mmCIF file of C-alpha atoms in Angstrom:
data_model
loop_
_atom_site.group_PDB
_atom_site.id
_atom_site.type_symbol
_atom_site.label_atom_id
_atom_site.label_comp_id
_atom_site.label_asym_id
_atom_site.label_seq_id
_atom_site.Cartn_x
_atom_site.Cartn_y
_atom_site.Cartn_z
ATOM 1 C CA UNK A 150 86.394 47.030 149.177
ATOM 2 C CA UNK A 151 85.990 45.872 145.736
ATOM 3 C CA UNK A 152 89.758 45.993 144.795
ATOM 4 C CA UNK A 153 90.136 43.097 147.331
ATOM 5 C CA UNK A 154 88.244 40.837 145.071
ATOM 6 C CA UNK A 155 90.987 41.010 143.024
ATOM 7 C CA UNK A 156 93.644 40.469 145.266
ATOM 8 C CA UNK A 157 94.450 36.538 145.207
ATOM 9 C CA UNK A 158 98.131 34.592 146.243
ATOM 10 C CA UNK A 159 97.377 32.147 143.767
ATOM 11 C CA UNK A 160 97.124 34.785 140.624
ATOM 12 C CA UNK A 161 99.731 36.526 141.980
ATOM 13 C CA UNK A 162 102.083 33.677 141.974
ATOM 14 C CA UNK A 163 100.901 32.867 138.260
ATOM 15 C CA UNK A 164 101.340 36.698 137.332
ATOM 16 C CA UNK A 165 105.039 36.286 138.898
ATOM 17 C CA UNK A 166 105.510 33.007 137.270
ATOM 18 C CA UNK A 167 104.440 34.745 133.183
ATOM 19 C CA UNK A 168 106.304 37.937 134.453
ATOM 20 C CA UNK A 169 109.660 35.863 135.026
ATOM 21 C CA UNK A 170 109.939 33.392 132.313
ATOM 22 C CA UNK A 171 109.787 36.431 130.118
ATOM 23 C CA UNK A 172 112.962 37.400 131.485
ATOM 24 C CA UNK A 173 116.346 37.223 129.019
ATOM 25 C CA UNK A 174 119.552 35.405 130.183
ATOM 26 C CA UNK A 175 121.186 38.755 131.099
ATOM 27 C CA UNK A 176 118.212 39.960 133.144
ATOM 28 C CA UNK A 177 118.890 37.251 135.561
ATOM 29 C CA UNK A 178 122.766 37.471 136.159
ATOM 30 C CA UNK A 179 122.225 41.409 137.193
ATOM 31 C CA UNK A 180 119.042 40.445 139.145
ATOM 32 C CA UNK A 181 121.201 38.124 140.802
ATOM 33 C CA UNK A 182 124.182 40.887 141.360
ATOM 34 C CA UNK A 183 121.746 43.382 142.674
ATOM 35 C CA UNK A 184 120.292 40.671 145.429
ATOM 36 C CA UNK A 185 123.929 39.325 146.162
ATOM 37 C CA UNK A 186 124.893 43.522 146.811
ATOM 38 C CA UNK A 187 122.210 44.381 148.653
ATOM 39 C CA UNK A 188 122.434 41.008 150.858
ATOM 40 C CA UNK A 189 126.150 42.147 151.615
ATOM 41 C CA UNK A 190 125.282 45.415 152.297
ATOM 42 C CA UNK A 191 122.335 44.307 154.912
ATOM 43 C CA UNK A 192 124.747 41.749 156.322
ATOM 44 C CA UNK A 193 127.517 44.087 157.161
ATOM 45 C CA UNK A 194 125.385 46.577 158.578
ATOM 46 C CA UNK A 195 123.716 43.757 160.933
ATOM 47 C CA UNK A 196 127.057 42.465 161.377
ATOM 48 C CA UNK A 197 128.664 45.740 162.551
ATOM 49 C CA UNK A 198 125.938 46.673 164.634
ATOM 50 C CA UNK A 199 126.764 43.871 167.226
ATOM 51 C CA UNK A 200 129.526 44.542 169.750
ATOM 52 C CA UNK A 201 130.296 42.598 173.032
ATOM 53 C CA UNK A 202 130.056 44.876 176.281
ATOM 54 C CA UNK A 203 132.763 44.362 178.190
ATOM 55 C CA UNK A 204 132.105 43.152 181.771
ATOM 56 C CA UNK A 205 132.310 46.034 184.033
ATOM 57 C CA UNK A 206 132.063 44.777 188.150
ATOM 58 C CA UNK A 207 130.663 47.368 190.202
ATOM 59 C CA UNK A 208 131.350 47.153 193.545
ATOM 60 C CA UNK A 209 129.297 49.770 195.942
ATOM 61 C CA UNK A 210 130.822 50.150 199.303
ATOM 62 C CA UNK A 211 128.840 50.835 202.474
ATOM 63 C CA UNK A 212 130.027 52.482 205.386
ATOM 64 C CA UNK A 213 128.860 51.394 208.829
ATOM 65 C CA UNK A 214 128.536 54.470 211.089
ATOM 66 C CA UNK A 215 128.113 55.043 214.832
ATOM 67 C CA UNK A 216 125.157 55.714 215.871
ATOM 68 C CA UNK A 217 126.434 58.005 218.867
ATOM 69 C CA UNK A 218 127.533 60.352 216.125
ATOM 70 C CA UNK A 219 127.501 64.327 216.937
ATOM 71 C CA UNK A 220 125.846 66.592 214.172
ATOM 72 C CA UNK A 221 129.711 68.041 213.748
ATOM 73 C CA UNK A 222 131.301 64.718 212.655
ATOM 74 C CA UNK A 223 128.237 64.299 210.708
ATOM 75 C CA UNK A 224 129.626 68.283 208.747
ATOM 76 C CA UNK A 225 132.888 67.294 208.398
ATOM 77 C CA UNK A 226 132.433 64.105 206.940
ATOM 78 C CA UNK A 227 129.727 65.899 204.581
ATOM 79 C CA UNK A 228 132.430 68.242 203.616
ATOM 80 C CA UNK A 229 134.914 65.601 202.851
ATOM 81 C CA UNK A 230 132.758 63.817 201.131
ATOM 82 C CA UNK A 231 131.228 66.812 198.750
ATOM 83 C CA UNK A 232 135.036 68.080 197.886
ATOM 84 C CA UNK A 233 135.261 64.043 196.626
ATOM 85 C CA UNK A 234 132.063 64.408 194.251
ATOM 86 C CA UNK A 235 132.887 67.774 193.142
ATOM 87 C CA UNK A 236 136.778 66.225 192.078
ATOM 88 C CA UNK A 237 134.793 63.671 190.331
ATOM 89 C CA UNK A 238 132.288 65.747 188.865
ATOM 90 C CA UNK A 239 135.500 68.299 187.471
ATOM 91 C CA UNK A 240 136.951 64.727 185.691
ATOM 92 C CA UNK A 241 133.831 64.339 184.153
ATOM 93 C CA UNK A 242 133.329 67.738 182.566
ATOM 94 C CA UNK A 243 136.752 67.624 181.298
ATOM 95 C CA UNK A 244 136.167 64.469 180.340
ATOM 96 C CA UNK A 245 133.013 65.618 178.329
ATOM 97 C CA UNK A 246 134.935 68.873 177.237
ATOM 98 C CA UNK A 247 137.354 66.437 175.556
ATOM 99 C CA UNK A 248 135.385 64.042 173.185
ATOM 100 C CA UNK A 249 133.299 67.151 172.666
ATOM 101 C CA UNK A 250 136.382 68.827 170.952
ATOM 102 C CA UNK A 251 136.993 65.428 169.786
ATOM 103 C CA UNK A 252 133.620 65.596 167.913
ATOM 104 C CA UNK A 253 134.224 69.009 166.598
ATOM 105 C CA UNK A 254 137.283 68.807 165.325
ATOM 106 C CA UNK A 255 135.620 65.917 163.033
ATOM 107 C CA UNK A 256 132.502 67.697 162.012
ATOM 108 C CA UNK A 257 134.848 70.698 160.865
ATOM 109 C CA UNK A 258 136.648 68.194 158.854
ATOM 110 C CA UNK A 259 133.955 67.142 157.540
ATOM 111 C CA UNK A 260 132.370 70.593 156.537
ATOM 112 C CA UNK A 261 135.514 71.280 154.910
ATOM 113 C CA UNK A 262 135.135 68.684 152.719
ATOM 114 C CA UNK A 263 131.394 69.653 151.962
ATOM 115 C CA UNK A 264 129.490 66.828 153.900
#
Protein backbone atom coordinates (compact mmCIF):
# COMPACT_ATOMS: atom_id res chain seq x y z
CA UNK A 1 0.00 0.00 0.00
CA UNK A 2 2.76 2.38 -0.27
CA UNK A 3 1.89 3.65 -3.83
CA UNK A 4 -1.25 5.17 -2.15
CA UNK A 5 0.87 7.60 -0.32
CA UNK A 6 1.41 9.04 -3.38
CA UNK A 7 -1.84 9.24 -4.71
CA UNK A 8 -3.27 12.87 -3.79
CA UNK A 9 -6.36 15.07 -5.80
CA UNK A 10 -4.62 18.05 -4.93
CA UNK A 11 -1.10 17.05 -6.80
CA UNK A 12 -2.93 15.64 -9.31
CA UNK A 13 -4.80 18.72 -10.14
CA UNK A 14 -1.35 20.71 -9.98
CA UNK A 15 0.32 17.91 -12.23
CA UNK A 16 -2.79 18.55 -14.72
CA UNK A 17 -2.56 22.21 -14.28
CA UNK A 18 1.87 22.19 -15.38
CA UNK A 19 0.87 19.37 -17.89
CA UNK A 20 -1.72 21.78 -19.72
CA UNK A 21 -0.26 25.16 -19.79
CA UNK A 22 2.53 23.44 -21.62
CA UNK A 23 0.21 22.83 -24.29
CA UNK A 24 0.72 24.93 -27.89
CA UNK A 25 -2.23 26.83 -29.50
CA UNK A 26 -2.79 23.97 -31.99
CA UNK A 27 -2.83 21.27 -29.31
CA UNK A 28 -5.95 22.75 -28.00
CA UNK A 29 -8.15 23.31 -31.21
CA UNK A 30 -7.66 19.32 -32.05
CA UNK A 31 -8.14 18.49 -28.32
CA UNK A 32 -11.18 20.34 -28.67
CA UNK A 33 -12.21 18.49 -32.18
CA UNK A 34 -11.51 15.14 -30.72
CA UNK A 35 -13.96 15.92 -27.48
CA UNK A 36 -16.60 17.71 -29.80
CA UNK A 37 -16.39 14.05 -32.15
CA UNK A 38 -16.49 11.82 -29.63
CA UNK A 39 -19.42 13.85 -27.73
CA UNK A 40 -21.41 13.51 -31.13
CA UNK A 41 -20.67 10.16 -31.53
CA UNK A 42 -21.86 9.23 -27.73
CA UNK A 43 -24.87 11.46 -28.28
CA UNK A 44 -26.17 9.80 -31.35
CA UNK A 45 -25.70 6.48 -30.11
CA UNK A 46 -27.74 7.48 -26.77
CA UNK A 47 -29.99 9.27 -28.95
CA UNK A 48 -30.78 6.35 -31.30
CA UNK A 49 -31.04 3.94 -28.70
CA UNK A 50 -34.40 5.46 -27.43
CA UNK A 51 -37.59 4.52 -29.26
CA UNK A 52 -41.27 4.99 -28.07
CA UNK A 53 -43.26 1.56 -27.78
CA UNK A 54 -46.24 1.89 -29.28
CA UNK A 55 -49.32 1.22 -27.08
CA UNK A 56 -50.50 -2.19 -27.73
CA UNK A 57 -54.23 -2.93 -25.69
CA UNK A 58 -54.60 -6.42 -24.92
CA UNK A 59 -57.79 -7.49 -24.36
CA UNK A 60 -58.15 -11.32 -22.93
CA UNK A 61 -61.57 -12.70 -23.32
CA UNK A 62 -63.16 -15.17 -20.91
CA UNK A 63 -65.69 -17.53 -21.68
CA UNK A 64 -68.38 -18.38 -19.15
CA UNK A 65 -69.27 -22.09 -19.43
CA UNK A 66 -72.09 -24.31 -18.12
CA UNK A 67 -71.44 -26.10 -15.54
CA UNK A 68 -73.90 -29.04 -16.63
CA UNK A 69 -71.41 -29.60 -19.41
CA UNK A 70 -70.95 -33.40 -20.77
CA UNK A 71 -67.22 -34.60 -21.17
CA UNK A 72 -68.19 -34.66 -25.20
CA UNK A 73 -68.93 -30.91 -25.53
CA UNK A 74 -66.02 -30.50 -23.36
CA UNK A 75 -63.86 -32.75 -26.82
CA UNK A 76 -65.32 -30.89 -29.30
CA UNK A 77 -64.79 -27.63 -28.06
CA UNK A 78 -61.06 -28.87 -27.24
CA UNK A 79 -60.80 -29.78 -30.82
CA UNK A 80 -62.03 -26.52 -32.09
CA UNK A 81 -60.10 -24.80 -30.05
CA UNK A 82 -56.55 -26.76 -30.74
CA UNK A 83 -57.18 -26.50 -34.79
CA UNK A 84 -57.36 -22.41 -33.71
CA UNK A 85 -53.80 -22.53 -31.89
CA UNK A 86 -52.28 -24.75 -34.33
CA UNK A 87 -53.58 -21.94 -37.35
CA UNK A 88 -51.93 -19.50 -35.15
CA UNK A 89 -48.97 -21.32 -34.34
CA UNK A 90 -48.52 -22.09 -38.58
CA UNK A 91 -48.68 -17.86 -38.90
CA UNK A 92 -46.08 -17.67 -36.57
CA UNK A 93 -43.55 -20.06 -38.05
CA UNK A 94 -44.06 -18.53 -41.32
CA UNK A 95 -43.88 -15.54 -39.82
CA UNK A 96 -40.43 -16.49 -38.24
CA UNK A 97 -39.45 -18.34 -41.57
CA UNK A 98 -39.81 -14.88 -43.16
CA UNK A 99 -37.60 -12.30 -41.24
CA UNK A 100 -35.33 -15.31 -40.91
CA UNK A 101 -34.80 -15.22 -44.78
CA UNK A 102 -35.06 -11.62 -44.27
CA UNK A 103 -31.90 -11.84 -42.05
CA UNK A 104 -30.09 -14.07 -44.40
CA UNK A 105 -30.45 -12.55 -47.33
CA UNK A 106 -28.59 -9.50 -45.44
CA UNK A 107 -25.81 -11.41 -43.84
CA UNK A 108 -25.04 -12.90 -47.44
CA UNK A 109 -24.87 -9.40 -48.58
CA UNK A 110 -22.84 -8.63 -46.26
CA UNK A 111 -20.30 -11.59 -46.66
CA UNK A 112 -20.14 -10.67 -50.14
CA UNK A 113 -18.86 -7.58 -49.44
CA UNK A 114 -16.25 -9.07 -46.88
CA UNK A 115 -17.84 -7.95 -43.48
Amino acid sequence: MKILRHLSPVRAYHDLRLFLSHRRPHQWAFLALAVTLTGLWIWAFVHDSHFERPYKREIIYVQDWRLDRTDEEIRAQQKIDEAKRQKEIAELEKRRARIQAEFKKLDDGMTAWGL
